[in-house]
Coordinates of N, CA and C in Angstrom, one line a residue:
D1 N 114.0 174.1 151.9 CA 113.8 172.9 152.7 C 112.5 172.3 152.0
V2 N 112.7 171.0 151.7 CA 111.6 170.2 151.1 C 110.4 170.1 151.8
L3 N 110.5 169.7 153.1 CA 109.3 169.6 154.0 C 108.5 170.9 154.1
R4 N 109.2 172.0 154.1 CA 108.5 173.3 154.1 C 107.7 173.6 152.8
R5 N 108.4 173.2 151.5 CA 107.7 173.3 150.3 C 106.5 172.4 150.2
I6 N 106.6 171.2 150.8 CA 105.5 170.3 150.9 C 104.4 170.9 151.7
A7 N 104.7 171.5 152.8 CA 103.7 172.1 153.7 C 102.9 173.3 153.0
E8 N 103.7 173.9 152.2 CA 103.1 175.0 151.4 C 102.1 174.5 150.3
H9 N 102.3 173.3 149.8 CA 101.6 172.7 148.7 C 100.3 171.9 149.2
T10 N 100.5 171.3 150.3 CA 99.4 170.4 150.8 C 99.4 170.4 152.3
E11 N 98.2 170.1 152.9 CA 98.2 170.1 154.3 C 98.6 168.7 154.8
D12 N 98.6 167.7 153.9 CA 99.0 166.3 154.3 C 100.5 166.3 154.6
R13 N 100.8 165.6 155.7 CA 102.2 165.4 156.0 C 102.7 164.1 155.5
P14 N 103.9 164.1 154.6 CA 104.3 162.9 154.1 C 105.0 161.9 155.1
P15 N 104.8 160.6 154.9 CA 105.6 159.7 155.7 C 107.1 159.9 155.3
T16 N 108.0 159.9 156.3 CA 109.4 160.1 156.1 C 110.1 158.8 156.7
Y17 N 111.3 158.6 156.1 CA 112.2 157.5 156.6 C 113.6 157.9 156.6
P18 N 114.3 157.5 157.7 CA 115.7 157.9 157.7 C 116.5 157.1 156.6
A19 N 117.5 157.8 156.0 CA 118.4 157.2 155.1 C 119.7 156.9 155.7
A20 N 120.5 156.1 155.2 CA 121.8 155.7 155.8 C 122.7 156.8 156.0
D21 N 122.7 157.8 155.1 CA 123.6 158.9 155.1 C 123.1 160.0 156.0
G22 N 122.0 159.8 156.8 CA 121.5 160.9 157.6 C 120.5 161.8 156.9
A23 N 120.2 161.5 155.6 CA 119.2 162.3 155.0 C 117.8 161.7 155.3
T24 N 116.8 162.4 154.8 CA 115.4 161.9 155.0 C 114.9 161.4 153.6
K25 N 114.3 160.2 153.6 CA 113.7 159.7 152.4 C 112.2 160.0 152.5
L26 N 111.6 160.3 151.3 CA 110.2 160.5 151.2 C 109.8 159.6 150.1
P27 N 108.6 159.0 150.2 CA 108.0 158.0 149.3 C 107.8 158.7 147.9
A28 N 108.3 158.3 146.9 CA 108.0 158.8 145.6 C 106.5 158.7 145.2
G29 N 105.9 157.7 145.5 CA 104.4 157.5 145.2 C 103.6 158.7 145.8
W30 N 104.0 159.0 147.1 CA 103.3 160.1 147.9 C 103.6 161.4 147.1
L31 N 104.8 161.7 146.7 CA 105.1 162.9 146.1 C 104.4 163.0 144.7
I32 N 104.3 161.9 144.1 CA 103.7 161.9 142.7 C 102.2 162.2 142.8
E33 N 101.5 161.5 143.7 CA 100.1 161.7 144.0 C 99.8 163.2 144.4
H34 N 100.6 163.6 145.4 CA 100.4 165.0 145.9 C 100.8 166.2 145.0
A35 N 101.5 165.7 143.9 CA 101.9 166.7 142.9 C 100.7 166.8 141.8
G36 N 99.8 166.0 142.0 CA 98.5 166.1 141.1 C 98.4 164.9 140.2
F37 N 99.3 164.0 140.2 CA 99.1 162.9 139.3 C 98.4 161.7 139.9
R38 N 97.3 161.4 139.5 CA 96.5 160.4 140.1 C 96.8 159.1 139.5
R39 N 96.4 157.9 140.1 CA 96.5 156.7 139.5 C 95.6 156.7 138.2
G40 N 96.2 156.1 137.2 CA 95.5 156.1 135.8 C 95.8 157.3 134.9
H41 N 96.5 158.3 135.6 CA 96.8 159.6 134.7 C 97.4 159.1 133.3
A42 N 96.9 159.5 132.3 CA 97.3 159.2 131.0 C 98.3 160.2 130.4
G43 N 99.3 159.8 129.7 CA 100.2 160.6 129.0 C 99.5 161.1 127.7
A44 N 100.3 161.9 127.0 CA 99.8 162.5 125.8 C 99.5 161.3 124.8
G45 N 98.3 161.4 124.1 CA 97.9 160.4 123.2 C 97.2 159.2 123.8
G46 N 97.2 159.1 125.2 CA 96.6 158.0 125.9 C 97.1 156.6 125.8
R47 N 98.2 156.5 125.1 CA 98.8 155.1 125.0 C 99.6 154.6 126.1
V48 N 99.9 155.6 127.0 CA 100.7 155.3 128.3 C 99.9 155.9 129.4
A49 N 100.1 155.3 130.6 CA 99.4 155.9 131.8 C 100.2 155.4 132.9
L50 N 99.9 156.2 134.0 CA 100.3 155.6 135.4 C 99.3 154.5 135.7
S51 N 99.8 153.5 136.4 CA 99.1 152.3 136.6 C 97.8 152.7 137.5
S52 N 96.7 152.1 137.3 CA 95.5 152.4 138.1 C 95.6 151.8 139.5
K53 N 96.6 151.0 139.8 CA 96.9 150.4 141.0 C 98.1 151.0 141.8
H54 N 99.1 151.6 141.2 CA 100.3 152.1 141.8 C 100.9 153.2 141.0
T55 N 101.0 154.4 141.6 CA 101.5 155.5 140.7 C 103.0 155.5 140.3
L56 N 103.7 154.5 140.9 CA 105.1 154.3 140.5 C 105.2 153.5 139.2
A57 N 104.2 152.8 138.8 CA 104.2 151.9 137.6 C 103.6 152.6 136.3
L58 N 104.5 152.6 135.2 CA 103.9 153.1 134.0 C 103.4 151.9 133.2
T59 N 102.2 152.1 132.5 CA 101.7 151.0 131.8 C 101.5 151.4 130.3
N60 N 101.7 150.5 129.4 CA 101.5 150.6 128.0 C 100.1 150.2 127.6
R61 N 99.2 151.1 127.3 CA 97.8 150.7 127.0 C 97.6 150.1 125.6
G62 N 98.7 150.1 124.9 CA 98.7 149.4 123.6 C 99.2 150.4 122.6
G63 N 100.3 149.9 121.9 CA 100.7 150.7 120.7 C 101.8 151.8 121.1
A64 N 102.2 151.9 122.4 CA 103.0 153.0 122.9 C 104.5 152.6 122.5
S65 N 105.3 153.7 122.4 CA 106.7 153.5 122.2 C 107.4 153.8 123.4
T66 N 108.7 153.4 123.4 CA 109.7 153.8 124.5 C 109.6 155.4 124.7
A67 N 109.5 156.1 123.6 CA 109.5 157.5 123.7 C 108.2 157.9 124.5
D68 N 107.1 157.3 124.2 CA 105.9 157.6 124.9 C 106.0 157.4 126.4
L69 N 106.6 156.3 126.8 CA 106.8 156.0 128.1 C 107.7 157.0 128.9
L70 N 108.8 157.3 128.1 CA 109.8 158.2 128.7 C 109.2 159.6 128.8
A71 N 108.4 160.0 127.9 CA 107.7 161.3 128.0 C 106.8 161.4 129.2
L72 N 106.1 160.3 129.5 CA 105.2 160.3 130.7 C 106.0 160.4 131.9
A73 N 107.2 159.6 132.0 CA 108.0 159.6 133.2 C 108.6 161.0 133.4
D74 N 109.0 161.7 132.3 CA 109.5 163.0 132.3 C 108.5 164.0 132.8
E75 N 107.3 163.9 132.3 CA 106.1 164.7 132.9 C 105.9 164.6 134.3
V76 N 105.9 163.4 134.7 CA 105.7 163.2 136.3 C 106.9 163.8 137.0
R77 N 108.1 163.4 136.5 CA 109.4 163.9 137.3 C 109.3 165.5 137.3
A78 N 109.0 166.1 136.2 CA 109.0 167.6 136.1 C 107.9 168.1 137.1
G79 N 106.8 167.4 137.1 CA 105.7 167.9 137.9 C 106.0 167.9 139.5
V80 N 106.7 166.8 139.8 CA 107.1 166.7 141.3 C 108.1 167.6 141.6
H81 N 109.1 168.0 140.6 CA 110.1 168.9 140.8 C 109.5 170.3 140.9
A82 N 108.6 170.6 140.1 CA 107.9 171.9 140.1 C 107.2 172.1 141.4
A83 N 106.5 171.1 141.9 CA 105.7 171.2 143.2 C 106.5 171.3 144.4
F84 N 107.5 170.4 144.4 CA 108.2 170.2 145.7 C 109.7 170.5 145.6
G85 N 110.3 170.7 144.5 CA 111.7 170.9 144.4 C 112.5 169.6 144.5
V86 N 111.9 168.5 144.3 CA 112.5 167.1 144.5 C 112.7 166.6 143.1
L87 N 113.9 166.0 142.7 CA 114.1 165.4 141.5 C 114.1 163.9 141.7
L88 N 113.1 163.3 141.2 CA 113.0 161.8 141.3 C 114.0 161.2 140.5
R89 N 114.6 160.1 140.9 CA 115.7 159.3 140.2 C 115.0 158.0 139.8
P90 N 115.1 157.7 138.5 CA 114.6 156.3 138.1 C 115.4 155.1 138.8
E91 N 114.6 154.2 139.2 CA 115.3 153.0 139.8 C 115.6 151.9 138.8
P92 N 114.7 151.8 137.8 CA 115.1 150.6 136.9 C 116.3 151.1 136.1
V93 N 117.0 150.1 135.5 CA 118.2 150.4 134.7 C 117.6 150.6 133.3
L94 N 118.0 151.6 132.6 CA 117.4 151.9 131.3 C 118.4 151.6 130.3
V95 N 118.0 150.8 129.3 CA 119.0 150.3 128.3 C 118.6 150.9 127.0
G96 N 119.5 151.7 126.4 CA 119.3 152.2 125.1 C 118.5 153.5 125.1
C97 N 118.3 154.0 126.3 CA 117.5 155.3 126.5 C 117.8 155.9 127.7
S98 N 117.5 157.2 127.9 CA 117.8 157.9 129.2 C 116.6 158.9 129.6
L99 N 116.6 159.3 130.7 CA 115.7 160.4 131.2 C 116.5 161.5 131.5

């Protein structure tokens, strides 16, 4: 159970929202931050980072490649999955690459 795993990892209770199919939605930004990724978290090499304003946005700090951005996205996805057992799905349509 995801909510049990969250309770084991943090004392904070996440906001939840009902989904149309009867499931419960959890905010991805909350999961990312509580898995240990703070705003501004830099990827390897420092050319990409989570936005300093919102953890759901990846930023190119200059000279980063698509591979750099995807590596940071994968690092965050893997961290959330390891912490909570939740696999985040990317919302943007990826063209010419995949996660």
